[in-house]
Each structure stands twice: as C-alpha cells, then as structure tokens.
PDB file of C-alpha atoms in Angstrom:
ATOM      1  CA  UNK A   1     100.193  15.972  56.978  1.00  0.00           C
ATOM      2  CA  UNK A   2     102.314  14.572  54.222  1.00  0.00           C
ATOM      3  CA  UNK A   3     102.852  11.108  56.137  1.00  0.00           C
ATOM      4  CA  UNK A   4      99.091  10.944  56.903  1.00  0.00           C
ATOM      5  CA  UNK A   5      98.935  11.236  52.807  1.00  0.00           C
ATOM      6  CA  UNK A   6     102.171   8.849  52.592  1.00  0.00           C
ATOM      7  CA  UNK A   7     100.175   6.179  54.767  1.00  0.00           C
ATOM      8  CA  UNK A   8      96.955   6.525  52.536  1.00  0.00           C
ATOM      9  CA  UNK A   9      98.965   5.897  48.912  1.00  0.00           C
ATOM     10  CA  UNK A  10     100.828   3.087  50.961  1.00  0.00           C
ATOM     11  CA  UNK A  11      97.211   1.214  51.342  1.00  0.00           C
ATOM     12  CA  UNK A  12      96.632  -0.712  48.406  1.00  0.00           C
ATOM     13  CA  UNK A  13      92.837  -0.614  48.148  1.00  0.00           C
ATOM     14  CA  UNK A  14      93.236   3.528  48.414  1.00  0.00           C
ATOM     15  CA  UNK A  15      94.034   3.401  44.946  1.00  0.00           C
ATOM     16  CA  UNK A  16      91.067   2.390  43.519  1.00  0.00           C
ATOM     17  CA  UNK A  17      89.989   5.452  44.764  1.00  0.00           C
ATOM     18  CA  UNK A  18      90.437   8.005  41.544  1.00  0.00           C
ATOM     19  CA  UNK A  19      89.107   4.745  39.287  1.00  0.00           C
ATOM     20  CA  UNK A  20      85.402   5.277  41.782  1.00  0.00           C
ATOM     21  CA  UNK A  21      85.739   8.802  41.607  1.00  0.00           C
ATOM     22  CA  UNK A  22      85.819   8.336  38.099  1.00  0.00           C
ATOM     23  CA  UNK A  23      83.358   5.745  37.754  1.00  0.00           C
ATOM     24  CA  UNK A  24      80.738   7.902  39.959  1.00  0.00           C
ATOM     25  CA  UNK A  25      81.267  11.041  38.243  1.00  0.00           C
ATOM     26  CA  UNK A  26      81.289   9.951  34.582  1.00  0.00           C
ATOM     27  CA  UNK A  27      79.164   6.328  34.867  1.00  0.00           C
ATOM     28  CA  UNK A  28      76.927   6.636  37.595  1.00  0.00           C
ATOM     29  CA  UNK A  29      75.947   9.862  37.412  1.00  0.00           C
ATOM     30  CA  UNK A  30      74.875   9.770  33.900  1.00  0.00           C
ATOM     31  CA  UNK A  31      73.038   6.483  34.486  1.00  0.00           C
ATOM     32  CA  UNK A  32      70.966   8.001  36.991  1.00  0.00           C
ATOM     33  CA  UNK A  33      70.105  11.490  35.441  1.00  0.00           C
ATOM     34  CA  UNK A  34      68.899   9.221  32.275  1.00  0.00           C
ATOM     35  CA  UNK A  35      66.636   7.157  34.796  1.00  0.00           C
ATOM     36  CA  UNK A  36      65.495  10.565  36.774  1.00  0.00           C
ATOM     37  CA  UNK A  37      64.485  12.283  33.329  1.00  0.00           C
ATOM     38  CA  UNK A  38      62.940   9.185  32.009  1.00  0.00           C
ATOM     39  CA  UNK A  39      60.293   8.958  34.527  1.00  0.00           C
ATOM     40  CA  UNK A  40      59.495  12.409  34.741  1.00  0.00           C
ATOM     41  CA  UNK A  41      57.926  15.027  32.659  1.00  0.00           C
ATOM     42  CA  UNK A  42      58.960  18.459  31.806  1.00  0.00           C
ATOM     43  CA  UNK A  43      58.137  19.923  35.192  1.00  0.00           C
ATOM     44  CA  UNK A  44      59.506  17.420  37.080  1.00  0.00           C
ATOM     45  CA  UNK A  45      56.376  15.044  37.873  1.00  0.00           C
ATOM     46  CA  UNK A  46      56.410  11.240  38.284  1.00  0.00           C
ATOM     47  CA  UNK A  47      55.452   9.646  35.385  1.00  0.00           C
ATOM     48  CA  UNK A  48      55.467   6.874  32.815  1.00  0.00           C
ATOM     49  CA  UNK A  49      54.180   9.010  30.133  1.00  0.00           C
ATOM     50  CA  UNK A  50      57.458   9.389  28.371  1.00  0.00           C
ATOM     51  CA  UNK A  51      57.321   5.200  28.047  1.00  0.00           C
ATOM     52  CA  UNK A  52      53.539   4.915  26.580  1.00  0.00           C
ATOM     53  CA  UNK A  53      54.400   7.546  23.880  1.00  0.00           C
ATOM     54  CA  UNK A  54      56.941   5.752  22.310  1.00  0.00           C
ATOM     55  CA  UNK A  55      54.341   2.536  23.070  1.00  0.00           C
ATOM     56  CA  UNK A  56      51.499   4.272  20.979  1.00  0.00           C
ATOM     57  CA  UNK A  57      53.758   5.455  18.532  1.00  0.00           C
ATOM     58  CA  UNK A  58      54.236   2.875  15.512  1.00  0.00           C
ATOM     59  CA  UNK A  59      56.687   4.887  13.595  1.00  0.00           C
ATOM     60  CA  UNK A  60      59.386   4.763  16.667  1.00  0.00           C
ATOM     61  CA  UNK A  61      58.635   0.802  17.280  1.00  0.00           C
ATOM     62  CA  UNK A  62      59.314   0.237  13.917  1.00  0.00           C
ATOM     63  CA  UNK A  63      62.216   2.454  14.127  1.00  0.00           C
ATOM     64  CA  UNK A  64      63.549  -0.008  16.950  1.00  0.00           C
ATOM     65  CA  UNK A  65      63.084  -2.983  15.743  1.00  0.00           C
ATOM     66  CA  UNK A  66      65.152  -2.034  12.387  1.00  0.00           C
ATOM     67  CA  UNK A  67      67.626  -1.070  14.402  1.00  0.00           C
ATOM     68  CA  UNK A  68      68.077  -4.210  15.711  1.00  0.00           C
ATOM     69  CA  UNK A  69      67.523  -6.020  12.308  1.00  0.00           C
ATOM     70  CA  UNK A  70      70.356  -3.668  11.435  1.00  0.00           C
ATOM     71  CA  UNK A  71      72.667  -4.672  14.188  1.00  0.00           C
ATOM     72  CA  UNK A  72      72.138  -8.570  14.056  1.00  0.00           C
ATOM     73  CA  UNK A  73      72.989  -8.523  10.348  1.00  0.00           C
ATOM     74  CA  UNK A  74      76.001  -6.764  11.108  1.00  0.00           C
ATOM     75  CA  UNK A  75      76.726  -8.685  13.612  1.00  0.00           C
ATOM     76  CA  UNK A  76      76.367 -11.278  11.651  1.00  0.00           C
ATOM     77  CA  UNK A  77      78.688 -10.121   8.343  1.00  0.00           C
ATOM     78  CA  UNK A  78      81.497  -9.178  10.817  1.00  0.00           C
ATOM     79  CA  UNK A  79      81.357 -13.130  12.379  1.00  0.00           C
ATOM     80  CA  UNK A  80      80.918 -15.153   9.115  1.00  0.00           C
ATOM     81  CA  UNK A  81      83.810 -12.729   7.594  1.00  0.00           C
ATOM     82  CA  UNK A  82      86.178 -12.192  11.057  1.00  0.00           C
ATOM     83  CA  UNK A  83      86.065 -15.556  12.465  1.00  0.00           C
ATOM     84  CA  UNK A  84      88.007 -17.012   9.330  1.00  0.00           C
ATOM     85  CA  UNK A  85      90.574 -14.057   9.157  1.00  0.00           C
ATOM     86  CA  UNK A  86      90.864 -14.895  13.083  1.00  0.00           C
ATOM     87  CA  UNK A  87      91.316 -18.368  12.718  1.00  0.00           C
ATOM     88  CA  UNK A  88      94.015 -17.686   9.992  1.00  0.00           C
ATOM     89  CA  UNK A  89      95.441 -15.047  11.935  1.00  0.00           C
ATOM     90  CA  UNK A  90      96.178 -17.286  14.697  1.00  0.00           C
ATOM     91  CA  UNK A  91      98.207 -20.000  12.778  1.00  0.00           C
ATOM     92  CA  UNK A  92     101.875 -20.277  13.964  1.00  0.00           C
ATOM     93  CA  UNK A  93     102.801 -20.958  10.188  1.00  0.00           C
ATOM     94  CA  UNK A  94     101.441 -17.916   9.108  1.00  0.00           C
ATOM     95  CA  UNK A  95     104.588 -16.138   9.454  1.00  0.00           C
ATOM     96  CA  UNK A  96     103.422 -12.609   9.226  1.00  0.00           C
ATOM     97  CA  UNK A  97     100.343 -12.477  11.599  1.00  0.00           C
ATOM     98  CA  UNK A  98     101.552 -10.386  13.884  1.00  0.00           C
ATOM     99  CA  UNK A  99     101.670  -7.617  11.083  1.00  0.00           C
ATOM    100  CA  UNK A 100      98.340  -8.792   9.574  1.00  0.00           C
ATOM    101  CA  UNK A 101      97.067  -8.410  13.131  1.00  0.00           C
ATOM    102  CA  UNK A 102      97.415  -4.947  13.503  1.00  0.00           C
ATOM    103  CA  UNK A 103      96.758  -4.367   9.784  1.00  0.00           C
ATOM    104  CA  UNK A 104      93.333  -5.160  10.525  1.00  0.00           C
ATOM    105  CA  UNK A 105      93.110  -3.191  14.290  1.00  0.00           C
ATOM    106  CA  UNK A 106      94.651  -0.251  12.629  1.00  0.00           C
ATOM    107  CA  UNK A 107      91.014   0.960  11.843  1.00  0.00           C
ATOM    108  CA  UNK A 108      89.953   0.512  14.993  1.00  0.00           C
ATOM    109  CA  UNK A 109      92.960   4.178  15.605  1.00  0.00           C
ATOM    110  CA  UNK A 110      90.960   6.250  13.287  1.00  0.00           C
ATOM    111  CA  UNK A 111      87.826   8.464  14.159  1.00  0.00           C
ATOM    112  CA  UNK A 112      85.211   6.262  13.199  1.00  0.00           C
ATOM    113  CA  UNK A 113      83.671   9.657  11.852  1.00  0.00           C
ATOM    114  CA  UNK A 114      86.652   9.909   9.208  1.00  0.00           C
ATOM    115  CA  UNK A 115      86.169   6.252   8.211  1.00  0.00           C
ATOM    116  CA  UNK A 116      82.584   6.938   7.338  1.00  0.00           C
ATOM    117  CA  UNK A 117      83.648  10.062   5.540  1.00  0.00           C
ATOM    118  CA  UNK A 118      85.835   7.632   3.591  1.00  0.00           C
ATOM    119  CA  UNK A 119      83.429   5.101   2.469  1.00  0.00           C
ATOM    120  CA  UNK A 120      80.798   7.908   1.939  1.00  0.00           C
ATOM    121  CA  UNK A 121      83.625   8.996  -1.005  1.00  0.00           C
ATOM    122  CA  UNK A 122      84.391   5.574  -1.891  1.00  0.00           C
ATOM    123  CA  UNK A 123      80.403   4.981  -2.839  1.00  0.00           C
ATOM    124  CA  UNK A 124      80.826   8.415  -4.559  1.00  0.00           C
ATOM    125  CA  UNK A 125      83.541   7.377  -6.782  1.00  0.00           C
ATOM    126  CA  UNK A 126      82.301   4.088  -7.700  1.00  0.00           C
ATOM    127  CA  UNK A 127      79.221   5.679  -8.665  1.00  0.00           C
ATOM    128  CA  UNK A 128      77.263   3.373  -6.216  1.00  0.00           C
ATOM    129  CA  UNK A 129      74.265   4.612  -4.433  1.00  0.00           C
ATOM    130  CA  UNK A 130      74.157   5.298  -0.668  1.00  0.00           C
ATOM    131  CA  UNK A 131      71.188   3.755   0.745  1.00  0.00           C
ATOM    132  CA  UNK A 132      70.450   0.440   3.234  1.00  0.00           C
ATOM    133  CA  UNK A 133      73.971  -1.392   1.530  1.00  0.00           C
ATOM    134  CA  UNK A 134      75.777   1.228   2.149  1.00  0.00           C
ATOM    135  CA  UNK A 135      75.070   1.537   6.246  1.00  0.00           C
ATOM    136  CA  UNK A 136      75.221  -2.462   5.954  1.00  0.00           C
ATOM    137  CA  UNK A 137      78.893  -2.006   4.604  1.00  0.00           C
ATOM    138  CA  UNK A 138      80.202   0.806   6.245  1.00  0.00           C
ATOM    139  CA  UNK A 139      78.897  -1.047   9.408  1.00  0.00           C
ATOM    140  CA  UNK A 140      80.653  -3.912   8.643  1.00  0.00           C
ATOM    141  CA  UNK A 141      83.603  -2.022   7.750  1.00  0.00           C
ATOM    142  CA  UNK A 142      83.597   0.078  11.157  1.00  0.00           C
ATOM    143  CA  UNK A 143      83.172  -2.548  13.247  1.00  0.00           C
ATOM    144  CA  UNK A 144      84.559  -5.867  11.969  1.00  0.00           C
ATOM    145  CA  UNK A 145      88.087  -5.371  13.804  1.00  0.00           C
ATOM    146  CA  UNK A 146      85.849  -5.406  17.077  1.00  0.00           C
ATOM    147  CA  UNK A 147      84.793  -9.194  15.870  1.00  0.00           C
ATOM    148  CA  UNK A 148      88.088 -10.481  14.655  1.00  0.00           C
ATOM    149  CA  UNK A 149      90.432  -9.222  17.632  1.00  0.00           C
ATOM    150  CA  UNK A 150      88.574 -11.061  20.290  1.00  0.00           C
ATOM    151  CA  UNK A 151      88.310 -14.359  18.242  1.00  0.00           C
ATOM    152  CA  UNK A 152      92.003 -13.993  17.528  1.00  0.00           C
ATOM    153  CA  UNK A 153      92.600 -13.894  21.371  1.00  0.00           C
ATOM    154  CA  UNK A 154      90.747 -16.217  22.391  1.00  0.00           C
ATOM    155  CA  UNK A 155      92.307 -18.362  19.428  1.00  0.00           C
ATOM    156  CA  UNK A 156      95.762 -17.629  19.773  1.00  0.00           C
ATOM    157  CA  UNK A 157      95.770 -18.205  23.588  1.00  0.00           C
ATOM    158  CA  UNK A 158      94.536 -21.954  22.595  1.00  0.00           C
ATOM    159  CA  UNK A 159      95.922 -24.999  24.590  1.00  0.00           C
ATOM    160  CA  UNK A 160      97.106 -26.943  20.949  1.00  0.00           C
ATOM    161  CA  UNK A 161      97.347 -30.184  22.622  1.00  0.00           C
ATOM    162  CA  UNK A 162      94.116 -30.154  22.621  1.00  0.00           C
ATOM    163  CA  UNK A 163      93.439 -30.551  19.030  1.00  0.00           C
ATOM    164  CA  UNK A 164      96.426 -32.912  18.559  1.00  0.00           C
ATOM    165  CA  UNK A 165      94.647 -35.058  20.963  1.00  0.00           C
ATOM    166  CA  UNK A 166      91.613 -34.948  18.602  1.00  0.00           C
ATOM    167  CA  UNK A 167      93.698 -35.846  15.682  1.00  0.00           C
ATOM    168  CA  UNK A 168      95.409 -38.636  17.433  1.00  0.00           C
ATOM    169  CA  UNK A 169      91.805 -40.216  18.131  1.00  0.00           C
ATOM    170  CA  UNK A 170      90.988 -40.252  14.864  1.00  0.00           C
ATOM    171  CA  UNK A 171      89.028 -36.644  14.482  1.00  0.00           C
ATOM    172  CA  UNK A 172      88.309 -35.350  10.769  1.00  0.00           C
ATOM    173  CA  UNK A 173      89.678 -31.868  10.770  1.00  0.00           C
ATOM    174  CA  UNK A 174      85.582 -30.747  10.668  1.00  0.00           C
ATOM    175  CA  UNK A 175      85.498 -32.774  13.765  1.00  0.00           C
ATOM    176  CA  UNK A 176      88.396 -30.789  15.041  1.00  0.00           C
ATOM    177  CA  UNK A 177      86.653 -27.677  14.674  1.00  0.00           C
ATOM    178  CA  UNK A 178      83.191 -28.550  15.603  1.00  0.00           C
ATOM    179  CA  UNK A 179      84.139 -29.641  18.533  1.00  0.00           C
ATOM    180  CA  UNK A 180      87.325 -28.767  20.156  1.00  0.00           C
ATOM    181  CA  UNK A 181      88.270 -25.073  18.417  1.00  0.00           C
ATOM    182  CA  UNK A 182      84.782 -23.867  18.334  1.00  0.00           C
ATOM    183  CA  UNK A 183      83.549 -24.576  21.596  1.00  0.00           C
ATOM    184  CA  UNK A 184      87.282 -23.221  22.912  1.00  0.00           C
ATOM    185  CA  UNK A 185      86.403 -20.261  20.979  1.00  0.00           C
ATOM    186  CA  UNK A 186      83.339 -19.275  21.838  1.00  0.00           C
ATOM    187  CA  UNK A 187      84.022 -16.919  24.557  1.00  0.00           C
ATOM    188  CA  UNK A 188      86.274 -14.756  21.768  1.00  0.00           C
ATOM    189  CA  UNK A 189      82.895 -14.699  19.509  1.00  0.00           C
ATOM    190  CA  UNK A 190      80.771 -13.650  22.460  1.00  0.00           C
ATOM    191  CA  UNK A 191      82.758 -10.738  23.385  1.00  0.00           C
ATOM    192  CA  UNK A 192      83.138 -10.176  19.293  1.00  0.00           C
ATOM    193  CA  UNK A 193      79.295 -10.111  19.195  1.00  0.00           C
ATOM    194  CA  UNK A 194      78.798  -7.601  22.262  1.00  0.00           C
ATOM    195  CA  UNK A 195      81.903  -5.461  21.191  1.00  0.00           C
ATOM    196  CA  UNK A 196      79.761  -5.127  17.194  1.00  0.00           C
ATOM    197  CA  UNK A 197      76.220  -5.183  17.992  1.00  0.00           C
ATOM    198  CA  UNK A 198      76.280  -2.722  21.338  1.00  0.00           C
ATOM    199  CA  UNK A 199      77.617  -0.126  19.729  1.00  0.00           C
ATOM    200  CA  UNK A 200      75.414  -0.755  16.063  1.00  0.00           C
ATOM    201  CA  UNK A 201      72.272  -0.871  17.367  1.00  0.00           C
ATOM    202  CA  UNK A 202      73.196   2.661  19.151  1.00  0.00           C
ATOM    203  CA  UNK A 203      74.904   4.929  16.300  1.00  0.00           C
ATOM    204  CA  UNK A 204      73.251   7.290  14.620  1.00  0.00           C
ATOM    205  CA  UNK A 205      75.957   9.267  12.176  1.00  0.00           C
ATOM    206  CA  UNK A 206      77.465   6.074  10.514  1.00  0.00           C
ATOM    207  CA  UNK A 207      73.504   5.858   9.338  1.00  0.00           C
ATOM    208  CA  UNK A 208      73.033   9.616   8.519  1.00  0.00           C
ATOM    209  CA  UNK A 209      76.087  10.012   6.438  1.00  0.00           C
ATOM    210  CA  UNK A 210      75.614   6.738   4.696  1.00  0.00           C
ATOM    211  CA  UNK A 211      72.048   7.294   3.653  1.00  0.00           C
ATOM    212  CA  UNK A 212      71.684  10.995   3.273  1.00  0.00           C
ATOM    213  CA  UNK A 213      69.663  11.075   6.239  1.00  0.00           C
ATOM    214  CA  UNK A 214      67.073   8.623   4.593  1.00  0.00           C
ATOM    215  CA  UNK A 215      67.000   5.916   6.828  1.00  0.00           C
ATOM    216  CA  UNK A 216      66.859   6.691  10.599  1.00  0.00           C
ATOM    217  CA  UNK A 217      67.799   4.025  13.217  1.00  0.00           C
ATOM    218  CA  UNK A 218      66.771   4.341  17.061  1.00  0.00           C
ATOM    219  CA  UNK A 219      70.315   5.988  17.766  1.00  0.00           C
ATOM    220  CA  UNK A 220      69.243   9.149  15.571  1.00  0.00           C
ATOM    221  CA  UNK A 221      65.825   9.137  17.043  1.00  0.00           C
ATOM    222  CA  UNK A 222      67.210   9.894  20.621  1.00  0.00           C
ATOM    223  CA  UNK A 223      69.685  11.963  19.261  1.00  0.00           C
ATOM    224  CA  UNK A 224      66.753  13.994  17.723  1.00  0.00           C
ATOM    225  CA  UNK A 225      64.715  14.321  20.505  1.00  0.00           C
ATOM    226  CA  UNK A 226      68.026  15.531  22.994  1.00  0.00           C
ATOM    227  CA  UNK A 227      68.676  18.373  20.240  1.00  0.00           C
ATOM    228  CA  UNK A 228      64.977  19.593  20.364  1.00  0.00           C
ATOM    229  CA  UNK A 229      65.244  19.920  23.899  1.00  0.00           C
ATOM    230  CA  UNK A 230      63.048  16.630  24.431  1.00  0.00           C
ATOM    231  CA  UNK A 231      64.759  15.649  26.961  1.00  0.00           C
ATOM    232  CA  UNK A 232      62.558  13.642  28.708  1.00  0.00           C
ATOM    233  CA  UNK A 233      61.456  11.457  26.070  1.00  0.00           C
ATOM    234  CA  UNK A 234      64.850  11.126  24.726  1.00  0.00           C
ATOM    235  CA  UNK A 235      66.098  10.081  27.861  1.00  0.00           C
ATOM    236  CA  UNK A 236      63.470   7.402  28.103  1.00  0.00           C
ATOM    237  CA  UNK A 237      64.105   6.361  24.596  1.00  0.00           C
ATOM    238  CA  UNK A 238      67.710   5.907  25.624  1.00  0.00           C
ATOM    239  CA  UNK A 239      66.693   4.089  28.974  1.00  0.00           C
ATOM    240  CA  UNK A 240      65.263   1.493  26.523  1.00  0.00           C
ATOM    241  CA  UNK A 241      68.232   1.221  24.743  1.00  0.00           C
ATOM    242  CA  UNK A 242      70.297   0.725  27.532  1.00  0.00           C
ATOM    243  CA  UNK A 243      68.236  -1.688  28.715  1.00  0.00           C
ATOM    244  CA  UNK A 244      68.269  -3.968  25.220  1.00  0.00           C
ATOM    245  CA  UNK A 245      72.334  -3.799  25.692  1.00  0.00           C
ATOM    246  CA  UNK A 246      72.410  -4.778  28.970  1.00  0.00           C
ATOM    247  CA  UNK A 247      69.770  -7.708  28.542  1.00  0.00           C
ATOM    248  CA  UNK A 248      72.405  -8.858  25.412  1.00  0.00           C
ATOM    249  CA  UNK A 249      75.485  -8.345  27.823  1.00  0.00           C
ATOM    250  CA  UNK A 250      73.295 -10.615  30.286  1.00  0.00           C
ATOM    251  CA  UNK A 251      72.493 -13.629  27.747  1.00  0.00           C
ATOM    252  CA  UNK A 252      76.002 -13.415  26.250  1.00  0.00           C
ATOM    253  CA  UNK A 253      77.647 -13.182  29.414  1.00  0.00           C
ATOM    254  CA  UNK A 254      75.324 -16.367  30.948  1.00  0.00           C
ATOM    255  CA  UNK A 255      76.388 -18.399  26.956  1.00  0.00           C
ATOM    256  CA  UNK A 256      80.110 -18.040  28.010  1.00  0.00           C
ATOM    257  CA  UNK A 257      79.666 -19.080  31.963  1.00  0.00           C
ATOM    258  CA  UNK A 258      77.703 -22.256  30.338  1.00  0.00           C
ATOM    259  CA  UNK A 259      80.386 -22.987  27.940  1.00  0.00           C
ATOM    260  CA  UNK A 260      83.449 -22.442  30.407  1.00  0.00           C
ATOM    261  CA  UNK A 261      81.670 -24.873  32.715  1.00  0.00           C
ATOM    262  CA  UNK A 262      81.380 -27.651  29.797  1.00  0.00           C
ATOM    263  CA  UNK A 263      85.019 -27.563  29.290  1.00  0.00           C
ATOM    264  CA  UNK A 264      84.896 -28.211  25.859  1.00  0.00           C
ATOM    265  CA  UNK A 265      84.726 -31.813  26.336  1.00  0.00           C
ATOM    266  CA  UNK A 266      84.701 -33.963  22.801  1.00  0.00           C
TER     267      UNK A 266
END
C-alpha cells in the first residue's frame, strides 16, 4: 500500500493532481452552476427568459454600460498615474525603489473593504461629498497598485541595451520611449489593464459605501438579485459579466501576442 502511494508522489505529473481537484471543485463547478441557472427558470425549465428580461429592461442596460464607463475611466486614471511611478520605479539610480516598490503594493495587503472604510472617513473629514468622485477615487485608490506592479515588471526586467542602442543612433529621448520602452512595455500595461478593469467593472461595495448606496453599478445589481433569492436572473446577469471579462482577457491577451511577435523593432 504505502509504496503503491510512494510510486504515485514519485510521478511528476501526479502532482498536479490536488491543483485539478482544486480547480474542478472551486472553478469549474461554479462556472457551470452559473451557466445551468442562467438558462433555466425557477422550476428548472430550459429557457432564455432570464436573458430577454434584462434585454427589455432599460434601467439594467443602462446600469451596464455605466459600469463599464466606470471601469475604463479607472482604468484609465490608474495608467496615466501608474505608468510614470512605474517607469520611475524602475530606474537603477533611484536608489530607494525597492522600498518605494512595496510602499505602493502595501495596499494591495489590506482588505480592500477597510481601505474603502478609510477613504469613506477621509471624504468625511474633509467635508467632501461622497458621490460619482468619490467611487472614481476610491477606485483609483484600490486598484492603482494592480496597474503600476505589472508595468514595473515588465520595466525592470528590460534588456537596457536596447535603448542605448537607440541613443547611439541618434534617438531623442521621446523617440526612446515611443518606440523602444513603450512597445517593450506593453505587455506590463496589458496585464495592468486586465488586473484594474476585471475586477472594477464587477464590485459592488467599493460603490455602495462610496455613494451611500446612490449609484448602483452592474456588480450590485447581481448581488441584489442573489440576496432576493433571484437566482436565476442573477446568475444570468453574472453570465454576462463573465462573458464581458473574458472577451477583454481575449483582446488583451491577442494585443500582447501581436506585440511580442513585432519585437519591438525601431
């Protein structure tokens, strides 16, 4: 018995076998009840009904598409601001990155929940008014580590010969960047730009703490529907999400294959 087991761990492939498990029970498994109760109705029928009510209603459309309005702005914020504290991370003369570095990640170790807690009593004692700025901010504030650490990365990892070749042909240092570190770092900002807007255009307390409950994205709208025992229709809703995230996963993934294949090249 115990050298049958011996000869199983010995196999290398065997131990992949508690990652599957784990992958089946807690991934797949999920994936599929959301797809089961998302095309069926409350007593277990076939059916796309769940699908044309959120069709034929306007108010959870609209509801969608500020959620995504929501999550490309702060995508947006967290590039224009985490790409230069990236870049300047990543210089070797900048003696005391590595710190800065996991200054800024040191968010990323606290309950999101407790951050927004914090910046709900930051807005308090600055007398400043929770509202749409608010979620904006405390969205950027969440989730701009998630932007800068893969640009650092990708940055840091950087073959520097590269852009002394550049200079030595004459390059401006805007040539420099536009063509040689920007390009190179582009597969940092695509993974920056999943790792933000994935998990944006999903949340739903950052947005209910933040504006008092007066502004509702998608995320709250499935959460609302789960809780009233809507399951169905909140499982469709979700379906829909998933299905935005993976098409953004796709077209972000395909953006990086096309620029690894270009090299680069000046």
């Amino acid at each position: 018995m115990l050298s049958n087991i011996s000869r199983f761990f010995m196999r290398r492939r065997n131990w992949t076998v508690p990652y599957a498990l784990f992958l089946i029970i807690f991934v797949v498994m999920p994936l599929l009840l959301i797809v089961v109760y998302a095309f069926t109705d409350a007593e277990g029928a076939f059916t796309f009904a769940n699908f044309r009510k959120f069709m034929m209603h306007p108010e959870s459309i609209n509801t969608f598409v500020y959620s995504i309005g929501i999550a490309v702005i702060t995508t947006l914020v967290c590039l224009l601001l985490g790409y230069p504290a990236a870049y300047i991370l990543s210089q070797k003369r900048f003696n005391t990155s590595q710190t800065m570095v996991v200054l800024f990640i040191l968010p990323m170790w606290v309950n999101i929940l407790i951050r927004t807690l914090a910046t709900v009593a930051l807005f308090d004692f600055l007398n400043l008014p929770l509202g749409e700025g608010a979620l904006v901010f405390g969205m950027v504030y969440n989730f701009l580590p998630f932007m800068i650490y893969p640009i650092y990365n990708t940055l840091q990892k950087m073959d520097g010969s590269l852009i002394e070749a550049a200079q030595d042909l004459g390059a401006t240092p805007v040539q420099v960047f536009g063509k040689v570190i920007l390009p190179l770092s582009m597969p940092g900002i695509m993974s920056g730009v999943v790792m933000v807007f994935m998990p944006t255009v999903s949340t739903f307390a950052i947005a209910e703490l933040l504006t008092m409950n007066n502004i509702k994205l998608f995320g709250t709208t499935v959460q609302e529907n789960i809780y009233n025992g809507m399951w169905n229709y909140g499982a469709a809703l979700s379906l829909i999400m998933l299905l935005l995230i993976g098409v953004t996963a796709l077209f972000t993934n395909e953006d990086d294959s096309a620029q690894n294949e270009s090299g680069g090249v000046i």
